[in-house]
Coordinates of C-alpha atoms and ligand atoms in Angstrom, one line a residue:
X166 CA 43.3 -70.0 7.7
X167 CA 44.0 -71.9 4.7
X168 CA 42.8 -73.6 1.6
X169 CA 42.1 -77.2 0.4
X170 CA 39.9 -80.5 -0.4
X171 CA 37.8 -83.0 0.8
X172 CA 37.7 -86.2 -1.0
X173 CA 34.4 -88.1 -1.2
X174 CA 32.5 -90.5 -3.0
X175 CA 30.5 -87.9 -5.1
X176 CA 32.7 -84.9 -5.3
X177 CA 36.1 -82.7 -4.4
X178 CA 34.6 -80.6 -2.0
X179 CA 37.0 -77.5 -2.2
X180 CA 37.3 -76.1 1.2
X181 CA 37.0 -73.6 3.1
X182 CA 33.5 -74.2 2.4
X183 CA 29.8 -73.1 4.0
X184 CA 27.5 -75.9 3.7
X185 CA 23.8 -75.0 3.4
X186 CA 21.4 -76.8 5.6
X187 CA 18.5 -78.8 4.0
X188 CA 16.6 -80.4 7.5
X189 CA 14.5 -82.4 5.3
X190 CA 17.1 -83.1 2.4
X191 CA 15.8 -80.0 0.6
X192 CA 16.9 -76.5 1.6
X193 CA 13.9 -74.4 2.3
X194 CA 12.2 -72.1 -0.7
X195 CA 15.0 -74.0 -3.3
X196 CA 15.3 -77.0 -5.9
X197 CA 18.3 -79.0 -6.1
X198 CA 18.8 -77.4 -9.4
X199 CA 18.8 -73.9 -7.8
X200 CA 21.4 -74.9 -5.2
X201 CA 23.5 -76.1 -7.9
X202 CA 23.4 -72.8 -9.7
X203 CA 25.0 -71.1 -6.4
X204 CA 27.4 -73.5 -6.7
X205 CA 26.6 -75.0 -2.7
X206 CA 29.1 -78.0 -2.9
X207 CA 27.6 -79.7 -0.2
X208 CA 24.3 -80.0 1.3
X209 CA 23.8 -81.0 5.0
X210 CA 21.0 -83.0 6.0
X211 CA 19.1 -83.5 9.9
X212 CA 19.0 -87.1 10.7
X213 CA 16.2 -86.6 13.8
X214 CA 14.0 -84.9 11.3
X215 CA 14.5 -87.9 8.5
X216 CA 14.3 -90.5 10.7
X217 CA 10.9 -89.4 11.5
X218 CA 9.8 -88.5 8.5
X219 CA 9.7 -89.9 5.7
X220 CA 11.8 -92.8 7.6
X221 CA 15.7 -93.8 6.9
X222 CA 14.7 -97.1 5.6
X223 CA 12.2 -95.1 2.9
X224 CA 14.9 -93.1 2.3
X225 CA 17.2 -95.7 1.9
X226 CA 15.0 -97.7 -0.3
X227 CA 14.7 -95.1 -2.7
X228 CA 18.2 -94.4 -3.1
X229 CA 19.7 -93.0 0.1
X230 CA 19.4 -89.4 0.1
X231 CA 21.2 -88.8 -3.4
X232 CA 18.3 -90.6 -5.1
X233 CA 15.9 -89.6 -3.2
X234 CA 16.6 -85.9 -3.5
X235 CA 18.6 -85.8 -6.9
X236 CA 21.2 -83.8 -5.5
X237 CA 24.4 -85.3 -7.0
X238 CA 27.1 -83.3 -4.6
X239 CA 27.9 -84.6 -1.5
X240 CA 25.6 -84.7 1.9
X241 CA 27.0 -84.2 5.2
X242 CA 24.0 -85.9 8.4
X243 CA 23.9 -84.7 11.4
X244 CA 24.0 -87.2 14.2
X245 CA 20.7 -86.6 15.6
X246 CA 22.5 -85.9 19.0
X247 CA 21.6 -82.0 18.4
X248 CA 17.8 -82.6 18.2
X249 CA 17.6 -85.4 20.7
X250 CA 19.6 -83.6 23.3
X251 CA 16.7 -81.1 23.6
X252 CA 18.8 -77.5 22.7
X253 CA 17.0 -76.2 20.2
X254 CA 14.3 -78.4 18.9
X255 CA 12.2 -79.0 22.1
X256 CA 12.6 -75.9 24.4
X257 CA 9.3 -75.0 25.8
X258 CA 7.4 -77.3 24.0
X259 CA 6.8 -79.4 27.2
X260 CA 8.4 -82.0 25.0
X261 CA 11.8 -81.3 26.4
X262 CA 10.3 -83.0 29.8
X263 CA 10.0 -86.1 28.3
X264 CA 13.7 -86.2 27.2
X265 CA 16.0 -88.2 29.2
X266 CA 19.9 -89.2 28.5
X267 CA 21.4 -91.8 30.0
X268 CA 24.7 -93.4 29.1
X269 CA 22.7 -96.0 26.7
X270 CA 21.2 -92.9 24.5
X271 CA 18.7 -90.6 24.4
X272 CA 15.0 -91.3 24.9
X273 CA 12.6 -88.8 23.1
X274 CA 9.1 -87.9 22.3
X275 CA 8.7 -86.9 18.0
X276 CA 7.7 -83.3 17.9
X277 CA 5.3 -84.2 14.8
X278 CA 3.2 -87.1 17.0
X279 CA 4.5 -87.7 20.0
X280 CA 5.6 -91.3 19.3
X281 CA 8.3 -92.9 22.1
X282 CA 11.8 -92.9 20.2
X283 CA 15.3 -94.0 21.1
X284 CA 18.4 -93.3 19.7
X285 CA 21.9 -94.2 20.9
X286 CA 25.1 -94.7 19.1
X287 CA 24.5 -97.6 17.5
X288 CA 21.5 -95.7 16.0
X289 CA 22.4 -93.0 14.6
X290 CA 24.5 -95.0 12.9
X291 CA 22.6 -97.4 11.4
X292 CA 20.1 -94.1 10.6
X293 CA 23.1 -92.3 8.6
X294 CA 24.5 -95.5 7.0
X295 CA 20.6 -95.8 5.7
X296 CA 20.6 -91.8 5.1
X297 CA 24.1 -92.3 2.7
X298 CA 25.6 -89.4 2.7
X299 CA 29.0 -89.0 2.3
X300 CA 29.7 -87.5 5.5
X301 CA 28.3 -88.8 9.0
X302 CA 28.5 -87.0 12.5
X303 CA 29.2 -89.0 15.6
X304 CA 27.0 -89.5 18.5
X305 CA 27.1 -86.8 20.8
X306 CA 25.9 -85.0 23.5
X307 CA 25.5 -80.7 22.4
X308 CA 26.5 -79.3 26.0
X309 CA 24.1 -76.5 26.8
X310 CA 26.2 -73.8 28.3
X311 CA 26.3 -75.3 31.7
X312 CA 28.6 -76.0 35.1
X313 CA 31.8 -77.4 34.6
X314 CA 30.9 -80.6 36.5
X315 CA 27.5 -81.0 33.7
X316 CA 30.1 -79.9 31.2
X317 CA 32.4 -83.0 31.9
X318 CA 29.9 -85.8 32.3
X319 CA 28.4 -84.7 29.0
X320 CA 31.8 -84.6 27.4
X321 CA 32.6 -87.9 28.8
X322 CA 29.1 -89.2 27.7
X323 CA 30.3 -88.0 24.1
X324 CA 33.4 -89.6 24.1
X325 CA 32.1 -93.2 25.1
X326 CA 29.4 -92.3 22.3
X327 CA 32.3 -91.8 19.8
X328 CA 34.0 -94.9 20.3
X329 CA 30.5 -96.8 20.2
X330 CA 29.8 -94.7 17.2
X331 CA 33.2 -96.0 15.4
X332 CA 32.7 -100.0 16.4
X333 CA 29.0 -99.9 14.7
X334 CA 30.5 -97.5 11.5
X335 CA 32.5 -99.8 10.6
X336 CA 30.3 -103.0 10.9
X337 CA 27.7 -100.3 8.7
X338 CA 30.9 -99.9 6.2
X339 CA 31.5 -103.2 5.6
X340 CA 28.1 -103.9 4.6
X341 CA 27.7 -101.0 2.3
X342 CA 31.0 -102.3 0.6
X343 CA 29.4 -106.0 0.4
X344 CA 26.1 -104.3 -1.1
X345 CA 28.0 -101.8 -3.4
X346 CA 27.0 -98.7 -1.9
X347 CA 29.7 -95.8 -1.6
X348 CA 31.4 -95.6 1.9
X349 CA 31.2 -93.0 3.7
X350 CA 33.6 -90.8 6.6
X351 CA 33.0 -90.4 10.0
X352 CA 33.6 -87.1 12.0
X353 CA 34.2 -86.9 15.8
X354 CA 32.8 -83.8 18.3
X355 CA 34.4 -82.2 20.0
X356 CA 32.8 -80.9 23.1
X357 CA 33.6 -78.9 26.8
X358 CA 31.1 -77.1 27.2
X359 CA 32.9 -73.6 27.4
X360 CA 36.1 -74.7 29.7
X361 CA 39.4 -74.2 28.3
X362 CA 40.7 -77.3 30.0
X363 CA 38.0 -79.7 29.1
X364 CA 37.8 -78.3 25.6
X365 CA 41.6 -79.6 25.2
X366 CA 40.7 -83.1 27.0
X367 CA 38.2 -83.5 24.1
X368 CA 39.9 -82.2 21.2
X369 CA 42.5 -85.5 22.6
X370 CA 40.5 -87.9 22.6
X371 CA 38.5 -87.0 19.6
X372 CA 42.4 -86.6 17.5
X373 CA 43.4 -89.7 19.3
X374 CA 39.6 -91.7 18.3
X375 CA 41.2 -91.3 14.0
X376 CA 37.6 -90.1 13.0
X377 CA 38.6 -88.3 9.2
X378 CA 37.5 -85.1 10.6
X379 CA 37.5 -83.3 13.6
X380 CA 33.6 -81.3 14.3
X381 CA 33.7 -78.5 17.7
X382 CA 30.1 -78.7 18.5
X383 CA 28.5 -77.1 21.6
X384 CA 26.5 -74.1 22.4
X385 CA 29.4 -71.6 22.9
X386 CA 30.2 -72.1 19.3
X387 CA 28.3 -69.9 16.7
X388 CA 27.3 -67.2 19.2
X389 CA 29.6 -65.1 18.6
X390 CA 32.9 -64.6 15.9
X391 CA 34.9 -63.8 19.2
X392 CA 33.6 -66.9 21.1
X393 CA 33.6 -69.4 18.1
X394 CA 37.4 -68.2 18.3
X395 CA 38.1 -68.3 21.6
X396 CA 37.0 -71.4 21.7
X397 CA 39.0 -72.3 18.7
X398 CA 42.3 -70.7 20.0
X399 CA 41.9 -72.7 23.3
X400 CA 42.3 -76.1 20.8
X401 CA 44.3 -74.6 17.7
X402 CA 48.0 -75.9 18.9
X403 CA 46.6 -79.5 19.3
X404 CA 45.0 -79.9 15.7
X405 CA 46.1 -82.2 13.5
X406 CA 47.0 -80.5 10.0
X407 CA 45.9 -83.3 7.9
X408 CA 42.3 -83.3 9.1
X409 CA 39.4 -81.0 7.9
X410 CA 38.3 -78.7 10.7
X411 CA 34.4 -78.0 10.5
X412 CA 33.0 -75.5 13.0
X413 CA 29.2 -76.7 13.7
X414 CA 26.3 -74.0 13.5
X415 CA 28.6 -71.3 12.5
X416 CA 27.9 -68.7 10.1
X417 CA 25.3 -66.7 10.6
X418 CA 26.5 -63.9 8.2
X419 CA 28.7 -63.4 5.7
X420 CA 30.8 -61.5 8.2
X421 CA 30.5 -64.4 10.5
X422 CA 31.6 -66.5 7.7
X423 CA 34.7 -64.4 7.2
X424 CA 35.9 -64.6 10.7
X425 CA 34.9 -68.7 10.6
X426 CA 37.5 -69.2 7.6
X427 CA 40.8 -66.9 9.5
X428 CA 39.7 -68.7 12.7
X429 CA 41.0 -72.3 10.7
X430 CA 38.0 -73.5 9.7
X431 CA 37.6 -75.6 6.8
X432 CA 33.7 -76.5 7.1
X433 CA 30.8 -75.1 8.7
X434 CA 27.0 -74.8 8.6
X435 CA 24.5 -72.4 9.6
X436 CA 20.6 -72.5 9.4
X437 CA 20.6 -68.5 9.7
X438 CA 20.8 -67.4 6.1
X439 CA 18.3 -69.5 5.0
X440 CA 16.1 -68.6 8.1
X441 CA 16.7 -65.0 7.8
X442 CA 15.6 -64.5 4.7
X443 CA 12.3 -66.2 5.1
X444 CA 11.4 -63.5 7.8
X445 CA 12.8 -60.4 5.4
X446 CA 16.4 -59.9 6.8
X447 CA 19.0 -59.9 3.9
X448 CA 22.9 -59.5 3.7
X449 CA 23.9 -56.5 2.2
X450 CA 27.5 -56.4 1.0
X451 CA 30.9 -57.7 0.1
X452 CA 33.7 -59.0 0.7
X453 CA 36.8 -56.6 1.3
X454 CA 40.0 -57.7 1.2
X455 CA 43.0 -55.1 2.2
X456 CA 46.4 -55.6 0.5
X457 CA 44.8 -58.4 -1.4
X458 CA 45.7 -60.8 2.3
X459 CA 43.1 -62.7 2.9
X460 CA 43.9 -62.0 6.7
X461 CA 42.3 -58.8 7.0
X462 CA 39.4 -59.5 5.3
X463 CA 36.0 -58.6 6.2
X464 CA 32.1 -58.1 5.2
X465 CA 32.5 -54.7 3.8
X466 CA 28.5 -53.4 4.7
X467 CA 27.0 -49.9 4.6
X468 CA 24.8 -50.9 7.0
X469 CA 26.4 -51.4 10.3
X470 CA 23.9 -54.8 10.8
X471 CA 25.0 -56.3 7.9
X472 CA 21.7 -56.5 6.5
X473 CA 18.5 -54.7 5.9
X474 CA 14.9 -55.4 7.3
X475 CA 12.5 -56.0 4.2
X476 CA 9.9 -55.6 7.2
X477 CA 10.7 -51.8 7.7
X478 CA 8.4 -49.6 5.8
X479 CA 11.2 -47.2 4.6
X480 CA 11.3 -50.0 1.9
X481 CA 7.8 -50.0 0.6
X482 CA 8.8 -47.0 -2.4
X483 CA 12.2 -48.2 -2.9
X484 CA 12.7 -49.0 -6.4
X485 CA 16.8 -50.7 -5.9
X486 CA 17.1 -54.2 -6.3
X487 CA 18.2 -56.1 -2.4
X488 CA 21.7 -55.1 -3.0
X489 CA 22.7 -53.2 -6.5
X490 CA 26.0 -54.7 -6.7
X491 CA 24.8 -58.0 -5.9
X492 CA 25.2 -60.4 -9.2
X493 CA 22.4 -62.8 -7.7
X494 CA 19.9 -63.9 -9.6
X495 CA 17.3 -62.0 -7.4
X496 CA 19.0 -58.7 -8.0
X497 CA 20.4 -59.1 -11.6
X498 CA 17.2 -59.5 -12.5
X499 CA 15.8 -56.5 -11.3
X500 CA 13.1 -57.7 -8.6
X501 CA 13.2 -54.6 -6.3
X502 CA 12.9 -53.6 -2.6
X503 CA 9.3 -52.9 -2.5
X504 CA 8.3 -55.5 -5.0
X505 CA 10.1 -58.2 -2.6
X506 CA 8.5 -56.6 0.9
X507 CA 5.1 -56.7 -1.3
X508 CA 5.6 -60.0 -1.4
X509 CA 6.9 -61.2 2.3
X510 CA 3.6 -58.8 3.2
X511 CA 1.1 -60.7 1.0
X512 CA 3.3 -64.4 1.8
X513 CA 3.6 -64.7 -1.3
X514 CA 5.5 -68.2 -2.2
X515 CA 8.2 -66.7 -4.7
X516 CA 9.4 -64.5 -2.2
X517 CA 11.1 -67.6 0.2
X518 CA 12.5 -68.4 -3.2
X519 CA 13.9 -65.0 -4.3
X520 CA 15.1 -63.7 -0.7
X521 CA 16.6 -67.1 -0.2
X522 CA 18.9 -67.2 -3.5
X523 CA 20.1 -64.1 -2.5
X524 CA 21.1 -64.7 0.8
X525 CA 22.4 -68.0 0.1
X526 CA 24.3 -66.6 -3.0
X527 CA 26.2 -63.8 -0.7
X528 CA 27.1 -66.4 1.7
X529 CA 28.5 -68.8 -0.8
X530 CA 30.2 -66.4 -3.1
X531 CA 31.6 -64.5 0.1
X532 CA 33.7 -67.8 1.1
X533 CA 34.6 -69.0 -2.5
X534 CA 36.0 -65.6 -2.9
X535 CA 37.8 -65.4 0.1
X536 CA 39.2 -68.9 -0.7
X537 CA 40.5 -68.0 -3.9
X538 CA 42.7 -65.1 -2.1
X539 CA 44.0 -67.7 0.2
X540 CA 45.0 -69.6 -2.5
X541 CA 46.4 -66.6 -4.8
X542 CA 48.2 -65.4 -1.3
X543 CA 49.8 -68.8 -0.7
X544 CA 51.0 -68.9 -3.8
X545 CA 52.4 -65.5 -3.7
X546 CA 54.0 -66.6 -0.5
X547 CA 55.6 -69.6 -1.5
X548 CA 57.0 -67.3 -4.6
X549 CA 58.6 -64.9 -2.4
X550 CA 60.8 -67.7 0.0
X551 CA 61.0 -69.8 -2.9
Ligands
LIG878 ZN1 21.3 -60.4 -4.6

């Protein structure tokens, strides 16, 4: 685990860092202004989603996605590869049929219309560049956990994708510096599926491809804290130090969080606390941190979960705020338990605004505290052999 920074075009982003997820450049239930009041340093932002709607050439037209959305922080896209691949987006909608992936790309049916689409490489890259965030995701193919064999061919897939990725990001960043516009860094996947061996092959070629970061993608990463690790162990030795480390779809607690920054990582995203708190489930908590070493620290919970469900109706007389230690904005101000399940009952709007502040705050709070004891325990470190 350790501490440090990303340079980009609109900010230092001090890392380790959790990056909330805003699909449609907004994160759901907050304003831009709110997620500046957590402090969220960087937003991250679903290509296949903006592509179809409002369009990346709208979006570009009006500013990229800094102008469009007013957030003045960074943004980190997606490569689409996620959505297109058919995991998560498509199952059981019948639309997952109509999804095919051939060396080329991926063809695809839009979820909102049902409009033919194609993206490749190529595309995704001219969608990002269009996008302009200051992070953009490589072309790949998210393994479903699968047979080794599928595993490979996928991984392979990605790896011709990177390099096509890299030949069209740089004809996009010569353009953007011929226009003016801020450039932006590339990231390369690493994929596997979840085999040791071809984990290793990938994390090669992805260090050996010079992308300025290094992504692990894939469904075996985000299950669990002992399989994100795992998975992370299998690669650790081969990492180069230089290079931020961002573990996709990972976080789905704050204890996930915690276990996400000791594992190495430097980045990572998570749609869960966002999600969560939409449907009444919030993080109850903080973070604990033994002998002030940021090694042994963990989401300190009385509740063995993690979290309580605003849903149960033990909560419908209870008068405490979420969490009464909490210094959110939800709970500092006094908006309590039953007041709050009132209000996911009756769908009241301000609810998806309050429960999601709260969540959103632990999360972030939970890793900018835990950085700061990484950097007060380096120091200390460095004290004692110096
Ligand atoms: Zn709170």
């Amino acid at each position: 685990m350790r501490a440090g920074t990303i340079q980009t075009q609109h900010s230092i982003i001090q890392t380790p860092v959790f990056m909330p997820v805003g699909t449609q450049g907004s994160v759901k239930a907050l304003t831009m202004q709110q997620m500046e009041s957590l402090d969220a340093q960087v937003l991250l932002a679903n290509t296949y989603h903006l592509y179809l709607r409002p369009g990346s050439e709208r979006v570009e037209r009006l500013g990229g996605l800094h102008g469009f959305t007013t957030w003045k922080r960074p943004f980190l896209t997606d490569s689409g590869g996620y959505q297109v691949s058919s995991l998560g987006l498509f199952r059981d909608t019948g639309l997952e049929q109509l999804t095919r992936i051939t060396d080329e790309g991926v063809y695809f049916r839009s979820h909102l219309d049902g409009s033919k689409h194609f993206i490749g490489p190529e595309e995704s890259m001219k969608i990002q560049a269009q996008l302009g965030a200051d992070i953009v995701m490589a072309f790949d193919e998210a393994t479903p956990i699968s047979t080794q064999a599928y595993s490979r061919q996928a991984m392979e897939r990605t790896h011709r994708w990177l390099e096509r990725s890299l030949e069209s990001f740089v004809k996009q960043q010569e353009g953007r510096r011929k226009r003016g516009v801020h450039t932006q860094a590339i990231f390369g996947i690493i994929q596997g599926g979840d085999f040791e061996a071809l984990r290793r092959e990938s994390t090669q070629f992805v260090i050996g491809a010079g992308t300025d970061g290094i992504a692990v993608g894939g469904a075996t990463i985000g299950q669990s804290d002992a399989e994100t690790e795992r998975n992370v162990a299998w690669i650790r030795d081969l990492l180069p130090k230089a290079k931020p480390l961002y573990l996709m779809g990972v976080g789905v607690s704050p204890q996930a969080a915690v276990a996400a920054v000791q594992s190495g990582a430097d980045m990572f995203d998570c749609v869960a606390p966002t999600k969560l708190a939409r449907s009444g489930l919030l993080y109850i908590g903080k973070l604990a941190v033994p002998d002030d070493d940021p090694r042994q620290a963990y989401f300190d919970s009385p509740i063995s979960s993690g979290r309580i469900n605003l849903t149960n109706t033990r909560f419908a007389d209870d008068s405490k705020p979420i969490d009464p230690d909490c210094p959110c904005s939800t709970c500092s101000a006094g908006y309590s338990r039953a007041y709050l399940r009132h209000l996911l009952k009756a769908k009241e709007l301000a609810y998806y605004q309050l429960a999601t502040m709260h969540n959103l705050d632990v999360m972030l709070r939970t890793v900018t505290t835990l950085r700061n004891y990484i950097v007060r325990f380096s120091e200390r470190k460095n004290s004692i052999a110096g």
